[in-house]
């Protein structure tokens, strides 16, 4: 136990159950059924439709997928969503909105597990250890709360092969070592495929077509193929895609100038200021947009806005 404890504290940034205190802590955790873990479908609909800007495809898919899954009494497998897109387009934000409408304590809920790949799995050489931790982490937490949510940020930086270790939990199996994973939600976030999504969106714009004409079918197949064939996607040639264990590949479109303005106004209000179009426009005008000459799509989405705004207020 002492050796495991030493390993745990020196290498592992995430909690595992190789030490007694952690084991006791996890197994003395309250059952999630005592807490709210049912979906507020009206809350999710409201949040996705009013707070997530410029993402009509993702909004529709997320709403249908999450609502359908949460309303199903006996889902055949856990819900597995893979969100893809350029930086700052709202992938983390959308996952937050989902968690906020399921768990009372929102992202702070002990039933929501956010893994940042660069922070939690930084060294490729430790992949075998990570596999064991990750499996044990998921197994022990789903045993406590079947309605657990696991979010993996920066999937494109995931050491190849690691994600395959959790494949059995994403599958159609009923009970695995006495634990059923069918109520769990897995969300993968990745920049992989972002370039392809940007190109499709840009083509619609160049062809003079409305952004809102873009549909899931214009992107999903190509997205899953590009993720499967991209060595840096975290999913490279994994059986997760082959075996159709990912329910939806959700594309996040590059944000336009008007969406950046919307984000800016929301941020200003959130900071306790009266939203001011002129202030936000001054900030937006200093940001980088592409294509270079036309300045249509934001290079950093809405990501840096919260910090940048201080300079303009
Ligand atoms: N589509 C959007 N609608 C509203 N706000 C947004 C949107 N996209 C981003 N934001 C704002 O910008 C912040 C950063 O976005 P977020 O972290 O969700 O981007 P991301 O797509 O996950 O980026 P990355 O790929 O770099 O992790 C969010 O917390 C939110 O405040």
GROMACS .gro file of C-alpha atoms and ligand atoms in nm:
model
  344
    1UNK     CA    1   0.000   0.000   0.000
    2UNK     CA    2   0.284   0.239   0.084
    3UNK     CA    3   0.445   0.178  -0.253
    4UNK     CA    4   0.114   0.235  -0.427
    5UNK     CA    5   0.060   0.546  -0.216
    6UNK     CA    6   0.402   0.683  -0.311
    7UNK     CA    7   0.337   0.614  -0.677
    8UNK     CA    8  -0.004   0.772  -0.645
    9UNK     CA    9   0.126   1.097  -0.498
   10UNK     CA   10   0.432   1.126  -0.715
   11UNK     CA   11   0.292   1.035  -1.055
   12UNK     CA   12  -0.082   1.048  -1.045
   13UNK     CA   13  -0.260   1.379  -1.060
   14UNK     CA   14  -0.593   1.199  -1.036
   15UNK     CA   15  -0.734   1.012  -0.744
   16UNK     CA   16  -0.716   0.637  -0.761
   17UNK     CA   17  -0.802   0.366  -0.519
   18UNK     CA   18  -0.463   0.224  -0.451
   19UNK     CA   19  -0.444   0.391  -0.114
   20UNK     CA   20  -0.666   0.318   0.181
   21UNK     CA   21  -0.779   0.674   0.254
   22UNK     CA   22  -0.890   0.723  -0.103
   23UNK     CA   23  -1.066   0.387  -0.108
   24UNK     CA   24  -1.255   0.466   0.213
   25UNK     CA   25  -1.335   0.814   0.087
   26UNK     CA   26  -1.477   0.690  -0.241
   27UNK     CA   27  -1.680   0.412  -0.092
   28UNK     CA   28  -1.818   0.633   0.183
   29UNK     CA   29  -1.933   0.886  -0.076
   30UNK     CA   30  -2.306   0.953  -0.074
   31UNK     CA   31  -2.511   0.786  -0.345
   32UNK     CA   32  -2.594   1.019  -0.632
   33UNK     CA   33  -2.960   0.923  -0.613
   34UNK     CA   34  -2.979   1.151  -0.307
   35UNK     CA   35  -2.883   1.441  -0.532
   36UNK     CA   36  -3.048   1.578  -0.839
   37UNK     CA   37  -2.925   1.381  -1.135
   38UNK     CA   38  -3.223   1.407  -1.363
   39UNK     CA   39  -3.221   1.628  -1.666
   40UNK     CA   40  -3.400   1.961  -1.667
   41UNK     CA   41  -3.488   1.935  -2.035
   42UNK     CA   42  -3.648   2.278  -2.046
   43UNK     CA   43  -3.342   2.424  -1.872
   44UNK     CA   44  -3.106   2.258  -2.120
   45UNK     CA   45  -3.316   2.372  -2.416
   46UNK     CA   46  -3.323   2.728  -2.285
   47UNK     CA   47  -2.949   2.736  -2.214
   48UNK     CA   48  -2.843   2.578  -2.542
   49UNK     CA   49  -3.076   2.800  -2.746
   50UNK     CA   50  -2.998   3.128  -2.574
   51UNK     CA   51  -2.643   3.101  -2.440
   52UNK     CA   52  -2.456   2.896  -2.703
   53UNK     CA   53  -2.405   3.131  -2.998
   54UNK     CA   54  -2.364   3.033  -3.361
   55UNK     CA   55  -2.380   2.658  -3.312
   56UNK     CA   56  -2.714   2.554  -3.461
   57UNK     CA   57  -2.588   2.206  -3.564
   58UNK     CA   58  -2.426   2.125  -3.229
   59UNK     CA   59  -2.724   2.271  -3.041
   60UNK     CA   60  -2.972   2.048  -3.221
   61UNK     CA   61  -2.763   1.732  -3.185
   62UNK     CA   62  -2.682   1.788  -2.818
   63UNK     CA   63  -3.041   1.865  -2.728
   64UNK     CA   64  -3.181   1.559  -2.903
   65UNK     CA   65  -2.905   1.324  -2.790
   66UNK     CA   66  -2.901   1.427  -2.424
   67UNK     CA   67  -3.278   1.459  -2.386
   68UNK     CA   68  -3.345   1.127  -2.561
   69UNK     CA   69  -3.083   0.948  -2.354
   70UNK     CA   70  -3.189   1.093  -2.021
   71UNK     CA   71  -3.556   1.021  -2.086
   72UNK     CA   72  -3.490   0.660  -2.182
   73UNK     CA   73  -3.567   0.432  -1.888
   74UNK     CA   74  -3.334   0.159  -2.001
   75UNK     CA   75  -3.063   0.287  -2.236
   76UNK     CA   76  -2.876   0.011  -2.419
   77UNK     CA   77  -2.539   0.180  -2.376
   78UNK     CA   78  -2.390   0.492  -2.220
   79UNK     CA   79  -2.421   0.818  -2.412
   80UNK     CA   80  -2.096   0.894  -2.595
   81UNK     CA   81  -2.056   1.234  -2.759
   82UNK     CA   82  -1.746   1.357  -2.935
   83UNK     CA   83  -1.738   1.735  -2.976
   84UNK     CA   84  -1.505   1.876  -3.241
   85UNK     CA   85  -1.411   2.222  -3.356
   86UNK     CA   86  -1.172   2.513  -3.365
   87UNK     CA   87  -1.051   2.665  -3.039
   88UNK     CA   88  -1.296   2.883  -2.845
   89UNK     CA   89  -1.608   2.770  -3.029
   90UNK     CA   90  -1.789   2.647  -2.718
   91UNK     CA   91  -1.709   2.277  -2.671
   92UNK     CA   92  -1.623   2.308  -2.301
   93UNK     CA   93  -1.903   2.558  -2.257
   94UNK     CA   94  -2.161   2.320  -2.409
   95UNK     CA   95  -2.043   2.037  -2.180
   96UNK     CA   96  -2.084   2.272  -1.887
   97UNK     CA   97  -2.440   2.354  -1.992
   98UNK     CA   98  -2.521   1.981  -2.005
   99UNK     CA   99  -2.372   1.920  -1.659
  100UNK     CA  100  -2.548   2.226  -1.515
  101UNK     CA  101  -2.885   2.091  -1.622
  102UNK     CA  102  -2.829   1.745  -1.477
  103UNK     CA  103  -2.634   1.792  -1.156
  104UNK     CA  104  -2.735   2.017  -0.870
  105UNK     CA  105  -2.377   2.120  -0.803
  106UNK     CA  106  -2.313   2.165  -1.176
  107UNK     CA  107  -1.948   2.121  -1.276
  108UNK     CA  108  -1.854   2.106  -0.908
  109UNK     CA  109  -2.064   1.792  -0.865
  110UNK     CA  110  -1.862   1.496  -0.747
  111UNK     CA  111  -2.036   1.296  -1.018
  112UNK     CA  112  -1.887   1.507  -1.297
  113UNK     CA  113  -1.529   1.411  -1.382
  114UNK     CA  114  -1.328   1.643  -1.602
  115UNK     CA  115  -0.999   1.510  -1.735
  116UNK     CA  116  -0.757   1.746  -1.900
  117UNK     CA  117  -0.534   1.524  -2.107
  118UNK     CA  118  -0.221   1.741  -2.078
  119UNK     CA  119  -0.264   1.772  -1.702
  120UNK     CA  120  -0.377   1.419  -1.616
  121UNK     CA  121  -0.201   1.206  -1.877
  122UNK     CA  122   0.110   1.407  -1.967
  123UNK     CA  123   0.370   1.132  -2.017
  124UNK     CA  124   0.334   0.880  -2.297
  125UNK     CA  125   0.574   0.649  -2.115
  126UNK     CA  126   0.323   0.607  -1.830
  127UNK     CA  127   0.043   0.488  -2.054
  128UNK     CA  128   0.005   0.149  -1.887
  129UNK     CA  129  -0.029   0.311  -1.545
  130UNK     CA  130  -0.279   0.564  -1.683
  131UNK     CA  131  -0.486   0.281  -1.831
  132UNK     CA  132  -0.516   0.113  -1.492
  133UNK     CA  133  -0.601   0.441  -1.315
  134UNK     CA  134  -0.856   0.542  -1.571
  135UNK     CA  135  -1.034   0.206  -1.571
  136UNK     CA  136  -1.040   0.197  -1.192
  137UNK     CA  137  -1.150   0.559  -1.171
  138UNK     CA  138  -1.442   0.505  -1.406
  139UNK     CA  139  -1.537   0.168  -1.258
  140UNK     CA  140  -1.538   0.287  -0.897
  141UNK     CA  141  -1.724   0.609  -0.972
  142UNK     CA  142  -1.994   0.447  -1.185
  143UNK     CA  143  -2.035   0.186  -0.910
  144UNK     CA  144  -2.116   0.475  -0.673
  145UNK     CA  145  -2.320   0.675  -0.922
  146UNK     CA  146  -2.444   0.513  -1.244
  147UNK     CA  147  -2.540   0.861  -1.371
  148UNK     CA  148  -2.179   0.981  -1.375
  149UNK     CA  149  -2.041   1.212  -1.640
  150UNK     CA  150  -1.685   1.188  -1.773
  151UNK     CA  151  -1.549   1.472  -1.983
  152UNK     CA  152  -1.215   1.431  -2.161
  153UNK     CA  153  -1.076   1.765  -2.276
  154UNK     CA  154  -0.791   1.789  -2.531
  155UNK     CA  155  -0.860   1.444  -2.676
  156UNK     CA  156  -0.631   1.531  -2.966
  157UNK     CA  157  -0.343   1.519  -2.718
  158UNK     CA  158  -0.444   1.183  -2.569
  159UNK     CA  159  -0.160   0.926  -2.586
  160UNK     CA  160  -0.255   0.679  -2.860
  161UNK     CA  161  -0.414   0.368  -2.718
  162UNK     CA  162  -0.523   0.513  -2.385
  163UNK     CA  163  -0.881   0.574  -2.481
  164UNK     CA  164  -0.917   0.215  -2.603
  165UNK     CA  165  -0.872   0.100  -2.244
  166UNK     CA  166  -1.218   0.236  -2.159
  167UNK     CA  167  -1.386   0.080  -2.463
  168UNK     CA  168  -1.563  -0.194  -2.260
  169UNK     CA  169  -1.742   0.077  -2.061
  170UNK     CA  170  -1.874   0.248  -2.373
  171UNK     CA  171  -2.011  -0.072  -2.522
  172UNK     CA  172  -2.351  -0.238  -2.516
  173UNK     CA  173  -2.264  -0.477  -2.232
  174UNK     CA  174  -2.511  -0.499  -1.946
  175UNK     CA  175  -2.306  -0.562  -1.633
  176UNK     CA  176  -1.928  -0.569  -1.625
  177UNK     CA  177  -1.785  -0.703  -1.299
  178UNK     CA  178  -2.113  -0.614  -1.132
  179UNK     CA  179  -2.126  -0.256  -1.262
  180UNK     CA  180  -2.360  -0.127  -1.531
  181UNK     CA  181  -2.232   0.168  -1.736
  182UNK     CA  182  -2.553   0.224  -1.933
  183UNK     CA  183  -2.656   0.539  -1.746
  184UNK     CA  184  -2.318   0.709  -1.776
  185UNK     CA  185  -2.231   0.996  -2.008
  186UNK     CA  186  -1.893   1.027  -2.182
  187UNK     CA  187  -1.801   1.348  -2.361
  188UNK     CA  188  -1.482   1.385  -2.563
  189UNK     CA  189  -1.361   1.733  -2.662
  190UNK     CA  190  -1.115   1.783  -2.941
  191UNK     CA  191  -0.974   2.030  -3.193
  192UNK     CA  192  -0.928   1.740  -3.437
  193UNK     CA  193  -1.145   1.791  -3.743
  194UNK     CA  194  -1.162   2.165  -3.672
  195UNK     CA  195  -0.985   2.253  -3.996
  196UNK     CA  196  -1.225   2.042  -4.200
  197UNK     CA  197  -1.527   2.198  -4.025
  198UNK     CA  198  -1.386   2.545  -4.093
  199UNK     CA  199  -1.337   2.463  -4.462
  200UNK     CA  200  -1.694   2.338  -4.503
  201UNK     CA  201  -1.831   2.645  -4.323
  202UNK     CA  202  -1.614   2.872  -4.535
  203UNK     CA  203  -1.732   2.700  -4.853
  204UNK     CA  204  -2.096   2.768  -4.760
  205UNK     CA  205  -2.004   3.131  -4.700
  206UNK     CA  206  -1.811   3.162  -5.029
  207UNK     CA  207  -2.104   3.002  -5.216
  208UNK     CA  208  -2.328   3.268  -5.068
  209UNK     CA  209  -2.526   3.014  -4.870
  210UNK     CA  210  -2.664   3.076  -4.521
  211UNK     CA  211  -2.468   2.932  -4.229
  212UNK     CA  212  -2.796   2.790  -4.098
  213UNK     CA  213  -2.821   2.571  -4.410
  214UNK     CA  214  -2.530   2.360  -4.281
  215UNK     CA  215  -2.660   2.029  -4.150
  216UNK     CA  216  -2.508   1.748  -3.948
  217UNK     CA  217  -2.497   1.527  -4.258
  218UNK     CA  218  -2.273   1.783  -4.432
  219UNK     CA  219  -2.008   1.721  -4.169
  220UNK     CA  220  -2.057   1.408  -3.960
  221UNK     CA  221  -1.927   1.132  -4.189
  222UNK     CA  222  -1.625   1.331  -4.299
  223UNK     CA  223  -1.563   1.428  -3.938
  224UNK     CA  224  -1.562   1.070  -3.807
  225UNK     CA  225  -1.336   0.964  -4.095
  226UNK     CA  226  -1.094   1.250  -4.043
  227UNK     CA  227  -1.079   1.176  -3.669
  228UNK     CA  228  -1.023   0.804  -3.740
  229UNK     CA  229  -0.745   0.878  -3.988
  230UNK     CA  230  -0.578   1.158  -3.793
  231UNK     CA  231  -0.282   1.040  -3.590
  232UNK     CA  232  -0.328   1.333  -3.351
  233UNK     CA  233  -0.695   1.285  -3.276
  234UNK     CA  234  -0.671   1.050  -2.977
  235UNK     CA  235  -0.905   0.819  -3.167
  236UNK     CA  236  -0.654   0.728  -3.438
  237UNK     CA  237  -0.760   0.393  -3.581
  238UNK     CA  238  -0.936   0.299  -3.259
  239UNK     CA  239  -1.211   0.042  -3.243
  240UNK     CA  240  -1.429   0.304  -3.072
  241UNK     CA  241  -1.506   0.441  -3.415
  242UNK     CA  242  -1.503   0.106  -3.598
  243UNK     CA  243  -1.748  -0.042  -3.353
  244UNK     CA  244  -1.970   0.268  -3.363
  245UNK     CA  245  -1.940   0.333  -2.992
  246UNK     CA  246  -1.944   0.710  -3.040
  247UNK     CA  247  -2.312   0.804  -3.071
  248UNK     CA  248  -2.257   1.146  -3.225
  249UNK     CA  249  -1.965   1.337  -3.370
  250UNK     CA  250  -2.076   1.692  -3.299
  251UNK     CA  251  -1.927   1.970  -3.515
  252UNK     CA  252  -1.868   2.317  -3.371
  253UNK     CA  253  -1.856   2.578  -3.647
  254UNK     CA  254  -1.604   2.865  -3.646
  255UNK     CA  255  -1.761   3.172  -3.486
  256UNK     CA  256  -1.827   3.487  -3.688
  257UNK     CA  257  -1.779   3.852  -3.595
  258UNK     CA  258  -2.142   3.885  -3.482
  259UNK     CA  259  -2.103   3.588  -3.243
  260UNK     CA  260  -1.790   3.744  -3.093
  261UNK     CA  261  -1.993   4.059  -3.030
  262UNK     CA  262  -2.265   3.848  -2.861
  263UNK     CA  263  -2.000   3.680  -2.642
  264UNK     CA  264  -1.852   4.020  -2.555
  265UNK     CA  265  -2.186   4.168  -2.452
  266UNK     CA  266  -2.262   3.862  -2.238
  267UNK     CA  267  -1.919   3.882  -2.074
  268UNK     CA  268  -1.966   4.253  -1.998
  269UNK     CA  269  -2.298   4.182  -1.831
  270UNK     CA  270  -2.137   3.895  -1.639
  271UNK     CA  271  -1.870   4.135  -1.513
  272UNK     CA  272  -2.140   4.361  -1.374
  273UNK     CA  273  -2.109   4.630  -1.645
  274UNK     CA  274  -2.383   4.760  -1.868
  275UNK     CA  275  -2.326   4.585  -2.202
  276UNK     CA  276  -2.186   4.843  -2.445
  277UNK     CA  277  -2.175   4.770  -2.818
  278UNK     CA  278  -1.902   5.027  -2.882
  279UNK     CA  279  -1.667   4.881  -2.622
  280UNK     CA  280  -1.719   4.526  -2.750
  281UNK     CA  281  -1.677   4.635  -3.115
  282UNK     CA  282  -1.346   4.807  -3.033
  283UNK     CA  283  -1.227   4.485  -2.876
  284UNK     CA  284  -1.355   4.266  -3.164
  285UNK     CA  285  -1.186   4.491  -3.421
  286UNK     CA  286  -0.847   4.414  -3.263
  287UNK     CA  287  -0.897   4.036  -3.283
  288UNK     CA  288  -0.773   3.810  -3.561
  289UNK     CA  289  -1.026   3.687  -3.816
  290UNK     CA  290  -0.992   3.471  -4.127
  291UNK     CA  291  -0.984   3.463  -4.429
  292UNK     CA  292  -0.730   3.742  -4.391
  293UNK     CA  293  -0.880   3.999  -4.626
  294UNK     CA  294  -1.245   3.937  -4.547
  295UNK     CA  295  -1.222   3.890  -4.166
  296UNK     CA  296  -1.528   3.666  -4.132
  297UNK     CA  297  -1.440   3.391  -3.883
  298UNK     CA  298  -1.274   3.443  -3.547
  299UNK     CA  299  -0.936   3.275  -3.507
  300UNK     CA  300  -0.979   3.228  -3.133
  301UNK     CA  301  -1.358   3.204  -3.120
  302UNK     CA  302  -1.482   3.359  -2.797
  303UNK     CA  303  -1.196   3.224  -2.592
  304UNK     CA  304  -0.991   3.528  -2.494
  305UNK     CA  305  -1.277   3.772  -2.471
  306UNK     CA  306  -1.329   3.767  -2.095
  307UNK     CA  307  -0.971   3.878  -2.030
  308UNK     CA  308  -0.937   4.112  -2.326
  309UNK     CA  309  -1.247   4.311  -2.240
  310UNK     CA  310  -1.087   4.458  -1.926
  311UNK     CA  311  -0.852   4.651  -2.150
  312UNK     CA  312  -1.137   4.817  -2.341
  313UNK     CA  313  -1.380   4.896  -2.060
  314LIG     N1  314  -2.051   2.936  -2.909
  314LIG     C1  315  -2.036   3.005  -2.795
  314LIG     N2  316  -2.141   3.070  -2.740
  314LIG     C2  317  -2.126   3.139  -2.627
  314LIG     N3  318  -2.010   3.152  -2.560
  314LIG     C3  319  -1.902   3.090  -2.610
  314LIG     C4  320  -1.910   3.013  -2.729
  314LIG     N4  321  -1.789   2.964  -2.754
  314LIG     C5  322  -1.709   3.005  -2.657
  314LIG     N5  323  -1.777   3.082  -2.569
  314LIG     C6  324  -1.720   3.149  -2.450
  314LIG     O1  325  -1.579   3.136  -2.455
  314LIG     C7  326  -1.532   3.057  -2.346
  314LIG     C8  327  -1.428   2.961  -2.395
  314LIG     O2  328  -1.491   2.864  -2.480
  314LIG     P1  329  -1.471   2.708  -2.466
  314LIG     O3  330  -1.372   2.680  -2.358
  314LIG     O4  331  -1.602   2.643  -2.453
  314LIG     O5  332  -1.405   2.676  -2.605
  314LIG     P2  333  -1.355   2.537  -2.659
  314LIG     O6  334  -1.423   2.516  -2.790
  314LIG     O7  335  -1.371   2.433  -2.558
  314LIG     O8  336  -1.201   2.571  -2.688
  314LIG     P3  337  -1.072   2.478  -2.684
  314LIG     O9  338  -1.079   2.387  -2.802
  314LIG    O10  339  -0.957   2.574  -2.698
  314LIG    O11  340  -1.071   2.406  -2.553
  314LIG     C9  341  -1.654   2.990  -2.286
  314LIG    O12  342  -1.642   2.971  -2.150
  314LIG    C10  343  -1.766   3.086  -2.320
  314LIG    O13  344  -1.772   3.188  -2.223
   0.00000   0.00000   0.00000
